[in-house]
XYZ file of C-alpha atoms in Angstrom:
571
model
C 254.335 254.939 72.248
C 256.621 252.437 73.975
C 254.460 249.971 75.907
C 255.520 247.867 78.904
C 253.581 245.295 80.927
C 254.951 244.873 84.451
C 253.623 241.859 86.372
C 254.139 241.773 90.133
C 254.372 238.096 91.046
C 255.240 239.108 94.641
C 258.445 238.503 96.585
C 259.192 237.120 100.017
C 262.847 236.988 101.038
C 264.612 236.981 104.411
C 265.124 240.746 104.014
C 262.330 241.877 101.681
C 258.563 241.427 101.531
C 256.177 242.266 98.738
C 252.874 240.393 99.130
C 249.775 242.632 99.430
C 249.166 244.838 101.267
C 252.941 245.277 100.754
C 254.527 246.417 97.512
C 258.224 245.628 97.162
C 260.979 247.977 95.982
C 261.715 245.648 93.036
C 258.700 246.674 90.952
C 259.135 250.347 91.818
C 262.806 250.260 90.775
C 261.922 248.506 87.507
C 259.254 251.090 86.673
C 261.759 253.817 87.522
C 264.380 252.261 85.245
C 261.879 252.307 82.368
C 260.797 255.903 82.943
C 264.400 257.012 83.513
C 265.284 255.691 80.055
C 262.035 256.203 78.120
C 260.306 259.102 79.817
C 256.951 258.753 78.066
C 256.709 254.953 78.272
C 253.265 253.510 78.961
C 253.650 251.000 81.798
C 250.702 248.803 82.698
C 251.216 247.276 86.151
C 249.302 244.147 87.161
C 249.476 242.078 90.330
C 249.485 238.340 89.755
C 246.133 238.029 91.534
C 244.651 240.483 89.026
C 246.213 238.464 86.195
C 244.547 235.268 87.400
C 241.150 236.940 87.559
C 241.483 238.886 84.282
C 243.792 236.794 82.148
C 242.221 237.601 78.774
C 242.598 241.333 79.408
C 246.214 240.930 80.535
C 247.121 238.649 77.630
C 245.766 241.238 75.212
C 247.967 243.881 76.872
C 251.002 241.579 76.648
C 250.392 240.824 72.970
C 250.328 244.538 72.152
C 253.313 245.595 74.298
C 257.008 245.853 73.466
C 258.348 244.524 76.765
C 256.945 242.142 79.399
C 258.672 242.163 82.791
C 257.750 239.691 85.537
C 259.155 240.266 89.026
C 258.723 237.387 91.459
C 260.331 235.082 93.984
C 259.621 233.427 97.325
C 262.717 232.185 99.153
C 261.186 231.701 102.614
C 258.029 229.664 103.325
C 254.985 231.674 104.380
C 251.206 231.834 104.499
C 249.474 234.832 102.974
C 246.051 236.406 103.398
C 246.540 239.293 100.975
C 247.679 237.438 97.865
C 249.101 234.247 96.364
C 252.675 234.495 95.053
C 253.535 233.315 91.568
C 255.506 230.111 91.024
C 257.868 229.530 88.128
C 255.603 226.765 86.828
C 252.612 229.109 86.852
C 254.653 231.869 85.202
C 255.442 229.466 82.369
C 251.802 228.400 82.084
C 250.486 231.973 82.029
C 253.181 233.730 80.018
C 254.898 230.979 78.039
C 252.900 231.738 74.896
C 254.638 233.104 71.813
C 254.336 236.818 71.113
C 256.346 239.618 69.537
C 257.332 241.337 72.785
C 260.560 240.746 74.689
C 259.808 238.694 77.809
C 261.968 239.102 80.911
C 261.792 237.286 84.257
C 263.531 238.878 87.243
C 263.600 239.088 91.016
C 264.645 236.485 93.600
C 263.144 233.634 91.531
C 265.532 234.392 88.680
C 268.521 234.630 91.022
C 267.889 231.830 93.520
C 264.833 229.926 92.349
C 261.442 229.770 93.984
C 260.371 227.743 97.017
C 257.148 227.644 98.988
C 257.459 224.677 101.323
C 260.192 223.758 103.763
C 262.015 220.530 103.049
C 261.382 220.596 99.315
C 263.861 221.692 96.695
C 263.151 225.064 95.165
C 262.107 225.510 91.543
C 265.351 226.334 89.691
C 265.514 229.470 87.528
C 266.620 227.314 84.595
C 263.041 226.020 84.319
C 261.986 229.363 82.872
C 264.789 229.846 80.343
C 263.076 228.205 77.321
C 260.029 230.446 77.730
C 261.622 233.863 78.341
C 264.095 235.958 76.390
C 266.018 236.595 79.599
C 266.011 235.144 83.105
C 267.825 237.876 84.983
C 269.962 236.614 87.850
C 271.468 240.074 88.290
C 269.592 243.226 89.269
C 266.429 243.425 87.197
C 266.330 247.243 87.199
C 269.918 247.338 85.934
C 269.098 244.834 83.199
C 265.958 246.691 82.099
C 267.828 249.983 81.711
C 270.589 248.317 79.694
C 268.032 246.465 77.576
C 266.239 249.686 76.676
C 269.537 251.364 75.824
C 270.350 248.422 73.522
C 267.155 248.582 71.435
C 265.523 245.630 73.229
C 268.205 243.204 72.080
C 268.754 240.685 74.907
C 271.862 239.282 73.205
C 273.677 242.556 73.894
C 272.815 242.712 77.610
C 274.381 240.817 80.517
C 271.614 239.255 82.678
C 274.036 238.722 85.576
C 275.044 242.376 85.969
C 274.533 243.847 89.443
C 274.120 247.511 90.287
C 277.478 249.153 91.039
C 276.324 250.666 94.338
C 273.228 251.764 96.240
C 273.280 255.271 94.748
C 272.574 253.736 91.333
C 268.919 253.156 92.288
C 268.250 256.667 93.647
C 266.534 258.021 90.531
C 264.776 254.712 89.853
C 263.265 254.709 93.353
C 261.946 258.260 92.988
C 260.772 258.053 89.366
C 259.246 254.614 89.869
C 257.217 255.686 92.898
C 254.177 256.556 90.773
C 253.677 252.905 89.786
C 251.991 252.467 93.186
C 248.951 254.335 91.857
C 248.146 251.276 89.706
C 248.117 248.840 92.638
C 244.625 247.485 93.469
C 245.123 248.422 97.144
C 246.099 252.027 96.395
C 245.945 254.314 98.278
C 244.319 253.271 101.548
C 245.602 249.748 102.124
C 249.097 249.717 100.687
C 252.381 249.688 102.582
C 255.641 250.384 100.764
C 258.624 248.249 101.701
C 261.650 250.561 101.801
C 265.232 249.393 101.295
C 267.833 250.816 103.674
C 270.676 248.574 102.556
C 271.439 245.314 100.842
C 273.834 242.624 101.939
C 274.671 241.180 105.334
C 277.280 242.334 107.872
C 277.943 238.661 108.669
C 278.701 237.797 105.048
C 282.394 238.227 105.927
C 282.111 235.071 108.089
C 279.740 233.275 105.716
C 276.447 234.253 107.337
C 273.814 231.751 108.452
C 274.098 228.479 106.544
C 270.604 228.550 105.030
C 270.204 232.251 104.204
C 270.317 233.850 100.757
C 271.027 237.383 102.045
C 274.830 236.896 102.501
C 274.995 236.031 98.800
C 274.552 239.773 98.145
C 277.854 240.399 99.950
C 278.699 242.998 102.639
C 276.282 245.856 103.397
C 275.813 248.570 100.799
C 274.006 251.336 102.673
C 271.654 253.718 100.916
C 272.292 257.359 101.880
C 269.747 258.860 104.271
C 268.821 261.505 101.702
C 268.038 258.894 99.037
C 265.678 257.022 101.362
C 263.983 260.191 102.595
C 263.522 261.506 99.047
C 261.945 258.197 98.009
C 259.509 258.357 100.936
C 258.753 261.981 100.013
C 257.851 260.965 96.459
C 255.590 258.163 97.684
C 253.963 260.396 100.290
C 253.150 263.029 97.651
C 251.322 260.287 95.743
C 249.121 259.525 98.748
C 251.018 256.639 100.352
C 250.717 256.793 104.126
C 252.294 253.500 105.222
C 255.966 252.569 105.104
C 258.150 249.776 106.447
C 261.920 249.905 106.691
C 262.038 246.206 105.973
C 264.575 245.653 103.238
C 267.628 244.836 105.344
C 268.762 241.948 107.570
C 269.395 244.216 110.579
C 268.132 247.784 110.873
C 270.263 248.270 114.001
C 273.333 247.878 111.761
C 272.329 250.638 109.314
C 275.440 252.776 108.699
C 277.193 250.824 111.470
C 280.846 251.551 112.202
C 283.066 248.770 110.863
C 280.463 247.209 108.566
C 282.181 244.947 106.062
C 285.078 244.491 108.472
C 283.431 243.185 111.643
C 280.826 240.458 112.120
C 278.851 242.634 114.523
C 279.725 246.242 113.632
C 279.059 248.970 116.193
C 275.621 250.551 115.608
C 275.273 254.191 114.620
C 272.340 255.746 116.532
C 272.818 259.155 114.926
C 272.319 257.707 111.440
C 269.017 256.159 112.539
C 267.965 259.454 114.124
C 268.622 261.304 110.848
C 266.758 258.638 108.895
C 263.645 258.540 111.074
C 263.449 262.290 111.632
C 263.911 262.834 107.902
C 261.057 260.478 107.074
C 258.777 262.188 109.583
C 259.697 265.576 108.170
C 258.573 264.669 104.638
C 255.683 262.417 105.710
C 254.223 264.213 108.747
C 250.772 262.602 108.672
C 251.716 259.041 107.862
C 249.539 256.219 109.173
C 252.232 253.552 109.595
C 256.002 253.653 110.026
C 257.362 250.253 111.003
C 260.564 248.242 110.662
C 261.336 244.572 110.231
C 264.580 242.775 110.935
C 267.071 243.034 113.764
C 270.068 240.856 114.570
C 269.921 239.639 118.197
C 273.714 239.450 118.139
C 274.006 243.160 117.380
C 271.685 243.976 120.290
C 273.419 241.602 122.714
C 276.920 242.794 121.841
C 276.102 246.521 121.649
C 273.300 246.999 124.199
C 273.758 250.712 124.881
C 273.785 251.776 121.244
C 270.836 249.487 120.475
C 268.879 250.762 123.463
C 269.352 254.285 122.142
C 268.279 253.201 118.654
C 265.145 251.529 120.021
C 264.249 254.764 121.816
C 264.837 256.749 118.616
C 262.570 254.393 116.679
C 259.797 254.785 119.260
C 260.126 258.570 119.072
C 259.246 258.604 115.372
C 257.434 255.379 114.462
C 253.845 254.223 114.966
C 252.940 251.641 117.655
C 252.635 247.952 116.894
C 256.186 247.821 115.564
C 258.117 244.529 115.576
C 261.828 243.719 115.539
C 261.934 240.297 113.870
C 264.912 238.556 115.475
C 266.555 235.790 113.477
C 267.340 233.594 116.470
C 266.687 230.461 114.359
C 267.512 227.938 117.120
C 268.090 227.619 120.861
C 270.182 224.472 120.427
C 273.907 225.288 120.838
C 274.868 222.409 118.525
C 272.634 223.694 115.726
C 273.865 227.244 116.325
C 277.498 226.173 115.945
C 276.893 223.874 112.962
C 275.075 226.585 111.015
C 277.056 229.669 112.020
C 273.991 231.266 113.600
C 274.089 234.631 115.330
C 273.585 234.104 119.060
C 273.527 231.601 121.887
C 270.234 231.383 123.843
C 271.422 233.586 126.709
C 272.433 236.337 124.246
C 269.095 236.090 122.457
C 267.329 236.414 125.790
C 269.298 239.580 126.556
C 268.170 241.101 123.256
C 264.536 240.220 124.025
C 264.798 241.747 127.501
C 266.270 244.990 126.164
C 263.493 245.438 123.615
C 260.873 244.734 126.284
C 262.384 247.292 128.638
C 262.209 249.990 125.973
C 259.196 249.041 123.888
C 256.533 247.189 125.922
C 254.469 250.296 126.738
C 251.076 250.316 124.982
C 250.623 252.859 122.191
C 247.646 254.835 120.913
C 246.497 252.156 118.450
C 246.097 249.497 121.142
C 249.382 247.663 120.608
C 252.712 247.842 122.447
C 255.170 250.287 120.902
C 258.034 247.994 119.864
C 258.339 244.293 120.647
C 260.622 241.501 119.480
C 259.471 238.755 117.160
C 261.223 235.402 116.981
C 262.157 233.394 113.892
C 262.897 229.685 114.328
C 264.102 227.567 111.406
C 263.996 223.773 111.421
C 265.684 221.178 109.296
C 269.161 222.627 109.802
C 272.239 220.389 110.093
C 272.800 219.265 113.686
C 269.087 219.175 114.527
C 267.956 216.301 116.766
C 264.837 215.564 118.797
C 266.477 217.499 121.621
C 266.454 220.665 119.475
C 262.670 220.815 119.668
C 262.721 220.536 123.449
C 265.405 223.235 123.789
C 263.441 225.612 121.564
C 260.244 225.004 123.508
C 261.982 225.539 126.864
C 263.504 228.775 125.562
C 260.044 230.086 124.684
C 258.639 228.819 127.973
C 261.328 230.760 129.839
C 260.354 233.945 127.990
C 256.728 233.457 129.018
C 257.616 232.644 132.633
C 259.807 235.749 132.885
C 256.792 237.792 131.711
C 258.623 239.001 128.625
C 256.572 239.825 125.547
C 257.154 238.460 122.061
C 254.893 239.836 119.367
C 254.989 236.799 117.096
C 256.823 233.472 116.786
C 257.586 232.340 113.243
C 258.329 228.603 112.996
C 259.471 227.443 109.574
C 261.200 224.560 107.880
C 264.134 225.567 105.745
C 263.977 225.689 101.949
C 267.289 224.435 100.519
C 268.586 226.850 97.863
C 271.584 226.389 95.563
C 274.447 228.581 96.700
C 273.584 228.330 100.390
C 275.746 226.017 102.462
C 273.017 223.505 103.225
C 271.429 222.953 99.807
C 270.105 219.354 99.933
C 271.312 218.409 103.425
C 268.133 219.520 105.153
C 265.624 217.452 103.180
C 266.532 214.251 105.033
C 266.425 216.018 108.417
C 262.985 217.521 107.748
C 261.543 214.189 106.618
C 263.016 212.451 109.643
C 261.450 214.967 112.063
C 258.159 215.480 110.210
C 255.911 214.101 112.973
C 257.709 215.715 115.916
C 257.799 219.077 114.092
C 254.025 219.030 113.691
C 253.415 218.168 117.362
C 255.980 220.727 118.523
C 254.482 223.498 116.419
C 250.970 222.754 117.689
C 252.254 222.757 121.277
C 253.891 226.161 120.854
C 250.773 227.627 119.250
C 248.616 226.268 122.072
C 250.838 226.812 125.113
C 252.984 229.804 124.141
C 251.338 231.823 121.356
C 247.853 231.679 122.840
C 249.021 232.708 126.309
C 251.299 235.437 124.941
C 248.514 236.902 122.821
C 246.256 237.192 125.866
C 248.941 239.262 127.600
C 249.807 241.472 124.632
C 246.179 242.166 123.690
C 243.975 241.496 126.737
C 240.222 241.128 126.437
C 238.718 244.600 126.209
C 241.669 246.130 124.328
C 240.576 248.600 121.656
C 242.475 248.172 118.385
C 242.339 251.320 116.276
C 242.064 251.466 112.482
C 241.576 247.800 111.651
C 240.989 247.316 107.919
C 238.188 244.984 106.840
C 239.999 242.873 104.272
C 238.190 239.660 103.436
C 235.002 237.637 103.923
C 235.383 233.971 104.808
C 231.991 232.371 105.345
C 229.939 234.642 107.577
C 233.031 236.202 109.146
C 235.019 239.321 108.312
C 238.810 239.102 108.494
C 240.484 242.394 109.335
C 244.011 243.610 110.109
C 245.797 246.788 111.036
C 248.091 248.097 108.302
C 251.553 247.324 109.572
C 254.242 244.773 110.196
C 253.045 241.292 111.231
C 249.465 242.481 111.815
C 247.287 240.461 114.151
C 244.420 238.756 112.362
C 241.122 240.039 113.737
C 238.023 237.898 113.194
C 234.606 239.572 113.386
C 231.526 237.340 113.511
C 229.615 239.333 110.928
C 229.960 240.154 107.226
C 230.891 243.820 107.467
C 231.503 246.102 104.461
C 235.015 245.516 103.098
C 237.648 248.157 102.497
C 236.852 250.173 105.630
C 238.961 251.210 108.617
C 237.126 250.588 111.892
C 237.938 250.396 115.600
C 237.324 247.062 117.305
C 237.328 245.715 120.849
C 238.946 242.349 121.567
C 236.552 239.727 122.938
C 238.487 236.448 122.724
C 241.779 234.905 121.673
C 242.766 232.170 119.273
C 246.277 230.812 118.973
C 247.404 233.554 116.572
C 244.294 235.660 116.079
C 241.709 237.542 118.107
C 237.937 237.711 117.950
C 236.590 241.246 118.185
C 233.509 243.404 117.669
C 233.230 246.872 116.129
C 233.664 249.494 118.826
C 231.552 251.036 120.125
C 228.600 248.739 119.435
C 225.209 250.316 118.867
C 222.602 248.551 121.050
C 219.914 249.379 118.491
C 221.658 247.925 115.434
C 224.188 245.313 116.637
C 223.350 241.900 115.196
C 222.770 238.776 117.248
C 226.160 237.410 116.154
C 227.995 240.504 117.372
C 226.061 240.706 120.633
C 226.832 237.067 121.417
C 230.539 237.718 120.855
C 230.621 240.155 123.797
C 231.817 238.456 127.018
C 228.866 238.075 129.390
C 226.253 238.173 126.640
C 225.072 234.769 125.514
C 222.303 233.870 123.110
C 219.546 234.355 125.705
C 220.717 237.849 126.754
C 221.335 238.873 123.130
C 217.786 237.834 122.258
C 216.401 239.955 125.082
C 218.518 242.965 124.058
C 217.128 242.740 120.524
C 213.560 242.213 121.774
C 213.678 245.348 123.966
C 214.740 247.724 121.178
C 214.717 250.621 120.566
C 216.792 252.318 123.247
C 216.604 256.104 123.517
C 220.177 256.421 124.733
C 222.825 254.540 126.698
C 221.175 255.438 129.994
C 217.942 253.868 128.773
C 219.916 250.826 127.590
C 221.576 250.430 131.010
C 218.262 250.714 132.834
C 216.666 248.071 130.638
C 219.659 245.767 131.118
C 219.242 246.078 134.893
C 215.498 245.433 134.592
C 216.344 242.222 132.733
C 218.536 241.187 135.662
C 221.754 241.803 133.722
C 224.623 243.572 135.471
C 225.191 246.520 133.149
C 228.573 247.872 134.290
C 230.625 245.236 132.437
C 228.395 244.969 129.387
C 228.099 248.720 128.836
C 231.872 249.014 128.244
C 231.368 247.486 124.812
C 228.835 250.143 123.838
C 230.634 253.322 124.987
């Protein structure tokens, strides 16, 4: 039997995410390419975190396989709770040993390199070439199919070849869906990133100076039917969470004039067909979210985008976020880097999304809110840039507009982008002010915004207990940009629970399981509840058991504790 080892080193690009609990399209397409060519192939799929913990087992599998495929690549800096992405150096250390199998490295790392920290040059793909039979700068699924059709002879296959069009991946996406069953998070805590199109509408004017997405060229839209059929295949396998996240601007999906205009006119009917089609084949899904939106598209086509936002809300699940690549509120930086919108246009986009999406949904979160991406270290940046960005965010807060999350990053210079090395000097020059500015935004903007979006007493539904850190449990809802929920107790992991928000950090909330049981709640949980300190918690524990909530209320009153506010946490 033909044996393949597929290692998921995780990806994080401007328009694609694949760090757990997300699984990217890349690995699904690759698996599909194998099964499309060799129908009975035995594919063993491993995440890089599993590899680190079980290296001897994985090495044994590699030594007995015919083909090793590693998919990896981080091109935007990020922090991750669910997994640690693979670096090129680590890939060499783990898989650089000699063996009889053909070894292939693909994904964004093979095309652009790999970078984890703003202001530092990325690891170049060339680093890996001595240790792998092929470093595939083209489409890895295309290369794998050609490799299999050429008897595993890398010399006969072009590693730069790109897929001819989006329809090429249709069968790969459907046939490769079943690889998700091998993911450690399957089925309950896994969200599939779904590609709607590749390329950038603004590539015709060069795109943003720092971004790798325009390097894919103009948009190549996947047909609605192809996307819906892929979701159908995943849903049949038990997947219940999906994100339409593999595009720079969902509002431009099937837009009129794409490839000819910088801001093509949106196509609401195409989005209606897409969302309704997904809901038809996945009626009981848990999560349907999106990712990126271009603030310029929204500002220049407000009526069409308003209609699209309403369509999304009709079919999605609450807690959805439109990540807006605003990047800077400094007009000089915007002009120097060919960014999308001036501050007043960005503000219009934020207002529109608030008007349509600020209503709270059934899971405790607003339906659809904007997120903001800021990038620092771009040409034209001065000390004034930091003040302009802060004032822009302050204006949003003062106008009582909601922003679900603010992502502040320093740019990673990549070969092929128009900044390359220019930004390293700028980032080093502004290192101290960037740190102070970021802390100020977290303290004065993020913290205050979080208290408005998720007030104390909000019930968050279906929060997944993910990790223990010390005596705390870290939990998140399964969705886009989930809010970190900290519970002051080591609860069983791998469970969906409802929680009630008790306090706010700068980017996280403290919560307790809801409803609390007065007979079993620990001292730590009781003390987390507003109005219950250590002394009251001790008395609650000492007066157990309680026959029912009425008995609990009466005993609270007899202790001199006003029960009406406390009881809300127990019912």
